[in-house]
Coordinates of C-alpha atoms in Angstrom, one line a residue:
X1 CA 154.2 147.5 32.2
X2 CA 155.4 146.2 35.6
X3 CA 155.8 142.8 36.6
X4 CA 153.7 142.4 39.1
X5 CA 150.6 144.0 37.1
X6 CA 147.4 141.4 37.3
X7 CA 144.9 140.6 34.2
X8 CA 141.8 139.4 33.6
X9 CA 142.5 135.6 32.5
X10 CA 141.3 134.6 28.9
X11 CA 137.9 133.8 27.7
X12 CA 138.9 130.5 26.7
X13 CA 139.8 129.8 30.6
X14 CA 137.2 130.7 32.4
X15 CA 134.7 129.5 29.4
X16 CA 137.0 125.7 30.8
X17 CA 136.6 126.6 34.3
X18 CA 132.6 127.2 34.0
X19 CA 132.6 123.9 32.3
X20 CA 134.7 122.0 35.0
X21 CA 132.5 123.1 37.6
X22 CA 129.5 122.3 35.8
X23 CA 130.6 118.7 35.9
X24 CA 131.5 118.5 39.5
X25 CA 127.8 119.4 40.1
X26 CA 126.4 116.6 37.6
X27 CA 128.3 114.0 39.4
X28 CA 128.0 115.1 43.0
X29 CA 124.0 115.1 42.4
X30 CA 124.3 112.0 40.5
X31 CA 125.6 110.0 43.1
X32 CA 123.1 111.3 45.5
X33 CA 120.1 109.9 43.5
X34 CA 121.8 106.4 43.0
X35 CA 122.8 106.9 46.9
X36 CA 118.9 107.2 47.7
X37 CA 117.4 105.1 45.2
X38 CA 119.2 101.7 46.0
X39 CA 117.6 102.8 49.9
X40 CA 121.2 104.4 50.9
X41 CA 120.2 105.3 54.1
X42 CA 122.4 104.6 57.4
X43 CA 121.5 101.3 58.9
X44 CA 119.1 101.6 62.7
X45 CA 120.3 99.8 65.4
X46 CA 119.5 96.8 65.2
X47 CA 119.9 96.4 61.3
X48 CA 122.3 95.1 59.4
X49 CA 124.7 97.0 57.5
X50 CA 124.8 97.3 54.1
X51 CA 125.9 94.0 52.3
X52 CA 125.6 91.7 56.0
X53 CA 122.7 90.0 56.7
X54 CA 121.1 89.6 59.5
X55 CA 122.8 85.8 60.4
X56 CA 125.9 87.8 59.5
X57 CA 125.7 89.9 62.6
X58 CA 124.2 87.8 64.7
X59 CA 127.3 85.7 64.0
X60 CA 130.0 88.6 64.8
X61 CA 127.4 89.6 67.6
X62 CA 126.6 92.6 66.4
X63 CA 123.2 92.6 65.8
X64 CA 120.6 94.5 68.2
X65 CA 120.9 93.8 71.6
X66 CA 116.7 92.4 72.4
X67 CA 118.4 89.2 73.5
X68 CA 115.8 86.2 75.1
X69 CA 116.0 85.6 78.7
X70 CA 118.9 82.5 78.1
X71 CA 121.7 85.3 76.8
X72 CA 121.1 83.7 73.1
X73 CA 120.1 86.3 70.1
X74 CA 116.6 84.2 70.1
X75 CA 117.7 82.2 67.3
X76 CA 119.6 79.8 69.6
X77 CA 122.7 82.0 68.8
X78 CA 125.1 83.4 71.4
X79 CA 126.2 86.5 70.6
X80 CA 130.4 86.1 69.8
X81 CA 129.7 82.4 68.0
X82 CA 131.2 82.0 65.0
X83 CA 133.6 85.8 64.7
X84 CA 136.2 82.8 64.2
X85 CA 138.3 85.4 66.3
X86 CA 136.6 86.5 69.3
X87 CA 136.9 82.7 71.3
X88 CA 134.1 81.6 73.2
X89 CA 131.8 83.7 73.8
X90 CA 131.2 84.7 77.6
X91 CA 129.4 81.3 79.3
X92 CA 130.5 79.4 76.6
X93 CA 130.2 75.6 77.7
X94 CA 132.1 74.8 74.4
X95 CA 134.1 71.7 76.1
X96 CA 132.0 70.8 79.2
X97 CA 130.1 67.9 79.7
X98 CA 126.7 67.8 82.2
X99 CA 124.1 64.9 83.2
X100 CA 121.3 65.3 83.9
X101 CA 119.4 62.5 85.6
X102 CA 115.4 63.1 85.2
X103 CA 114.1 61.5 88.3
X104 CA 112.3 58.8 88.1
X105 CA 110.3 57.4 84.9
X106 CA 106.6 57.4 83.0
X107 CA 106.4 53.6 82.7
X108 CA 108.1 53.2 86.3
X109 CA 104.6 52.6 87.2
X110 CA 104.3 49.5 85.4
X111 CA 107.4 47.5 86.2
X112 CA 106.6 47.5 90.8
X113 CA 108.7 44.3 91.2
X114 CA 111.9 45.7 89.0
X115 CA 112.1 49.0 90.4
X116 CA 111.5 47.0 93.5
X117 CA 114.8 45.3 94.0
X118 CA 117.0 46.7 96.3
X119 CA 120.9 47.8 94.8
X120 CA 124.1 48.7 96.8
X121 CA 124.5 52.9 97.5
X122 CA 127.7 52.6 99.1
X123 CA 126.5 53.0 102.7
X124 CA 123.3 50.5 102.8
X125 CA 120.7 48.8 100.0
X126 CA 118.0 51.0 98.7
X127 CA 114.7 50.9 95.7
X128 CA 116.0 50.7 92.3
X129 CA 113.9 52.8 91.9
X130 CA 110.7 54.7 92.8
X131 CA 107.2 55.7 90.7
X132 CA 107.6 59.2 92.2
X133 CA 104.8 61.6 93.3
X134 CA 102.5 63.6 91.2
X135 CA 100.1 66.4 92.3
X136 CA 96.4 66.1 93.0
X137 CA 95.2 66.3 89.4
X138 CA 97.8 63.3 88.7
X139 CA 100.0 65.3 86.6
X140 CA 102.7 62.8 87.4
X141 CA 106.5 64.2 89.1
X142 CA 108.1 61.9 86.1
X143 CA 106.8 64.1 83.3
X144 CA 107.4 66.9 85.1
X145 CA 111.2 66.3 85.5
X146 CA 111.5 65.4 81.6
X147 CA 109.9 68.1 80.5
X148 CA 112.7 70.8 82.3
X149 CA 115.5 68.3 81.8
X150 CA 114.5 69.1 77.7
X151 CA 113.9 72.0 78.5
X152 CA 117.2 72.4 79.9
X153 CA 119.3 70.5 77.5
X154 CA 118.5 72.6 74.9
X155 CA 119.5 75.5 76.6
X156 CA 122.4 73.9 77.3
X157 CA 123.4 73.0 74.2
X158 CA 122.8 76.0 72.7
X159 CA 125.8 77.7 75.0
X160 CA 127.6 74.7 73.6
X161 CA 128.0 72.2 76.3
X162 CA 127.2 68.3 75.4
X163 CA 124.5 66.9 77.7
X164 CA 124.1 63.7 78.4
X165 CA 121.0 61.8 80.1
X166 CA 120.4 58.7 82.0
X167 CA 117.1 58.7 80.9
X168 CA 114.6 59.8 78.1
X169 CA 111.4 58.1 78.3
X170 CA 113.1 55.5 76.3
X171 CA 113.6 52.8 79.3
X172 CA 110.9 50.7 79.7
X173 CA 111.8 51.4 83.8
X174 CA 114.1 53.0 85.8
X175 CA 117.6 52.7 85.3
X176 CA 118.3 52.0 89.1
X177 CA 120.0 54.7 90.8
X178 CA 123.5 52.9 91.3
X179 CA 123.1 53.6 87.0
X180 CA 122.1 56.7 87.0
X181 CA 125.5 57.8 89.2
X182 CA 127.3 55.0 86.7
X183 CA 125.9 57.3 83.6
X184 CA 127.5 60.5 85.0
X185 CA 130.4 59.0 85.5
X186 CA 131.6 57.7 82.5
X187 CA 130.5 60.5 80.7
X188 CA 133.4 61.8 82.7
X189 CA 130.5 65.1 83.5
X190 CA 131.7 68.6 84.6
X191 CA 128.6 68.8 86.0
X192 CA 125.7 66.2 87.1
X193 CA 122.0 67.2 88.2
X194 CA 119.1 64.9 89.5
X195 CA 115.8 66.6 88.6
X196 CA 112.8 66.0 91.0
X197 CA 110.5 67.6 92.5
X198 CA 108.9 66.7 96.3
X199 CA 105.7 65.2 97.6
X200 CA 105.4 66.6 101.8
X201 CA 102.3 67.8 102.6
X202 CA 100.1 70.8 101.7
X203 CA 101.4 74.1 103.0
X204 CA 104.8 73.0 102.3
X205 CA 106.2 75.2 99.5
X206 CA 109.5 76.2 97.6
X207 CA 112.5 74.5 96.1
X208 CA 115.8 73.3 97.3
X209 CA 118.8 71.5 96.6
X210 CA 120.4 68.1 98.1
X211 CA 124.3 68.4 97.7
X212 CA 126.0 64.9 99.2
X213 CA 127.2 64.5 102.5
X214 CA 130.8 63.0 102.7
X215 CA 130.3 58.9 102.7
X216 CA 133.3 56.7 102.5
X217 CA 131.6 53.0 102.3
X218 CA 131.7 50.1 100.4
X219 CA 131.8 51.3 96.7
X220 CA 131.1 54.6 97.8
X221 CA 133.3 57.3 98.3
X222 CA 132.3 61.4 98.4
X223 CA 135.2 62.7 99.4
X224 CA 136.8 64.6 96.4
X225 CA 132.9 66.1 95.4
X226 CA 131.4 67.3 98.5
X227 CA 133.1 70.7 98.1
X228 CA 132.2 71.1 94.8
X229 CA 129.3 69.8 94.7
X230 CA 128.3 72.7 97.4
X231 CA 129.4 75.0 95.1
X232 CA 127.5 73.6 92.7
X233 CA 124.3 73.5 94.8
X234 CA 124.7 77.4 95.8
X235 CA 125.6 78.6 92.9
X236 CA 122.2 76.4 91.8
X237 CA 120.1 77.8 94.4
X238 CA 120.8 81.5 94.0
X239 CA 119.9 81.3 89.9
X240 CA 117.0 78.7 90.4
X241 CA 115.6 81.4 93.1
X242 CA 115.9 84.7 91.1
X243 CA 115.0 83.0 87.3
X244 CA 111.8 81.5 88.8
X245 CA 111.1 83.9 91.4
X246 CA 110.3 81.2 94.0
X247 CA 110.8 81.0 97.4
X248 CA 113.4 78.6 99.1
X249 CA 111.8 75.5 100.8
X250 CA 109.7 76.8 104.2
X251 CA 110.1 72.7 105.3
X252 CA 113.4 72.0 104.7
X253 CA 117.0 73.7 105.1
X254 CA 116.2 75.6 107.1
X255 CA 115.0 79.0 104.9
X256 CA 118.5 78.0 102.9
X257 CA 117.2 76.0 100.2
X258 CA 119.7 73.7 100.7
X259 CA 119.7 69.9 102.5
X260 CA 122.7 67.4 102.8
X261 CA 122.0 64.0 102.8
X262 CA 123.8 60.1 102.3
X263 CA 121.2 58.0 101.4
X264 CA 120.6 59.0 98.3
X265 CA 123.1 56.9 95.8
X266 CA 122.8 58.6 92.9
X267 CA 124.9 61.2 95.2
X268 CA 126.5 58.6 97.1
X269 CA 128.1 56.5 93.7
X270 CA 128.9 60.2 92.2
X271 CA 132.4 61.0 91.0
X272 CA 131.8 64.2 89.6
X273 CA 130.3 67.1 91.5
X274 CA 126.1 66.2 91.5
X275 CA 123.5 67.9 93.7
X276 CA 119.9 66.8 93.4
X277 CA 117.1 70.1 93.2
X278 CA 113.6 69.7 94.8
X279 CA 111.8 72.2 92.5
X280 CA 109.1 72.8 94.0
X281 CA 106.4 70.8 96.2
X282 CA 103.7 68.8 94.1
X283 CA 101.0 68.4 97.0
X284 CA 101.0 72.2 97.7
X285 CA 98.8 73.4 95.7
X286 CA 100.1 76.7 94.6
X287 CA 103.1 75.4 94.2
X288 CA 101.7 72.9 91.7
X289 CA 100.0 75.4 89.9
X290 CA 103.7 76.9 89.0
X291 CA 105.1 73.3 87.6
X292 CA 102.1 71.8 86.0
X293 CA 102.7 75.7 83.7
X294 CA 104.7 75.5 80.5
X295 CA 105.8 79.3 81.1
X296 CA 107.2 78.5 84.8
X297 CA 109.0 74.8 83.3
X298 CA 110.4 77.3 81.1
X299 CA 112.3 79.8 83.8
X300 CA 113.1 76.6 85.8
X301 CA 114.9 75.1 82.8
X302 CA 116.8 78.6 82.5
X303 CA 117.8 78.9 86.2
X304 CA 119.1 75.4 86.3
X305 CA 121.1 76.5 83.3
X306 CA 122.5 80.0 85.0
X307 CA 123.1 78.2 87.4
X308 CA 125.1 75.5 85.9
X309 CA 127.0 77.8 83.7
X310 CA 127.8 79.7 86.6
X311 CA 129.8 76.7 88.4
X312 CA 132.0 76.0 85.2
X313 CA 132.6 79.3 84.0
X314 CA 133.8 80.7 87.3

């Protein structure tokens, strides 16, 4: 026989190989059956991966993309919050302070003498506060402003902002317009907003944003806030229109939705960027139908939140 000859393997070796092959098949089949019995299908889009809860996925920003209109995941969590390594998510307002001034006060009507006293607004003296207007069905402006302000506070806080109110329906009246400005100043607010609704004649529709004029008189000096306040107001008008579908005022601002005034103490005495927004005209039936609708008020709050967010993150 030569060295290149081949021989069939011994029977004992062939039997050993067959047993090894059978063992591999059995182990593989058993593992597959165990995986199936434990629900081992690959996670579909929007489902947490095995070993991770839905909250884990939301915190890591890897859950499905069916978020809520305010840019959160529907539970008030901004995608990316809590990941520990990614840093603040896009649009985060962490470390920012926003002052919201809900116009008037539901109790002002019971304190006529107190709100009628004059206070210094720099370039003149004006009433401490007023009662505000109302719809023809007696829905008060003060109730509207508080409701929208509270909704906006919730949305802003979800994005990480610290929100300071001038009043939350918890004061007997006011506060006076000079104190309203002082509250935002003391908080060193990065942005301040006074919330209102107008009381013009029927047929006058739409929203407008009031910007501070340059005022340097007495205790008022708006020199440093005029420019950033305009940027805040322009962004607010743009976002408010986009989110609510409302048009800019057809009676103030020449279609721009912007108005500049020097007779408002809340603006004259502010040392932080600040604007007013008149969300609509309560005396017009069509505008009033929106202002009294909770769903529309939620849109208004979101539009305000988006406008403030743009200002503080760009």
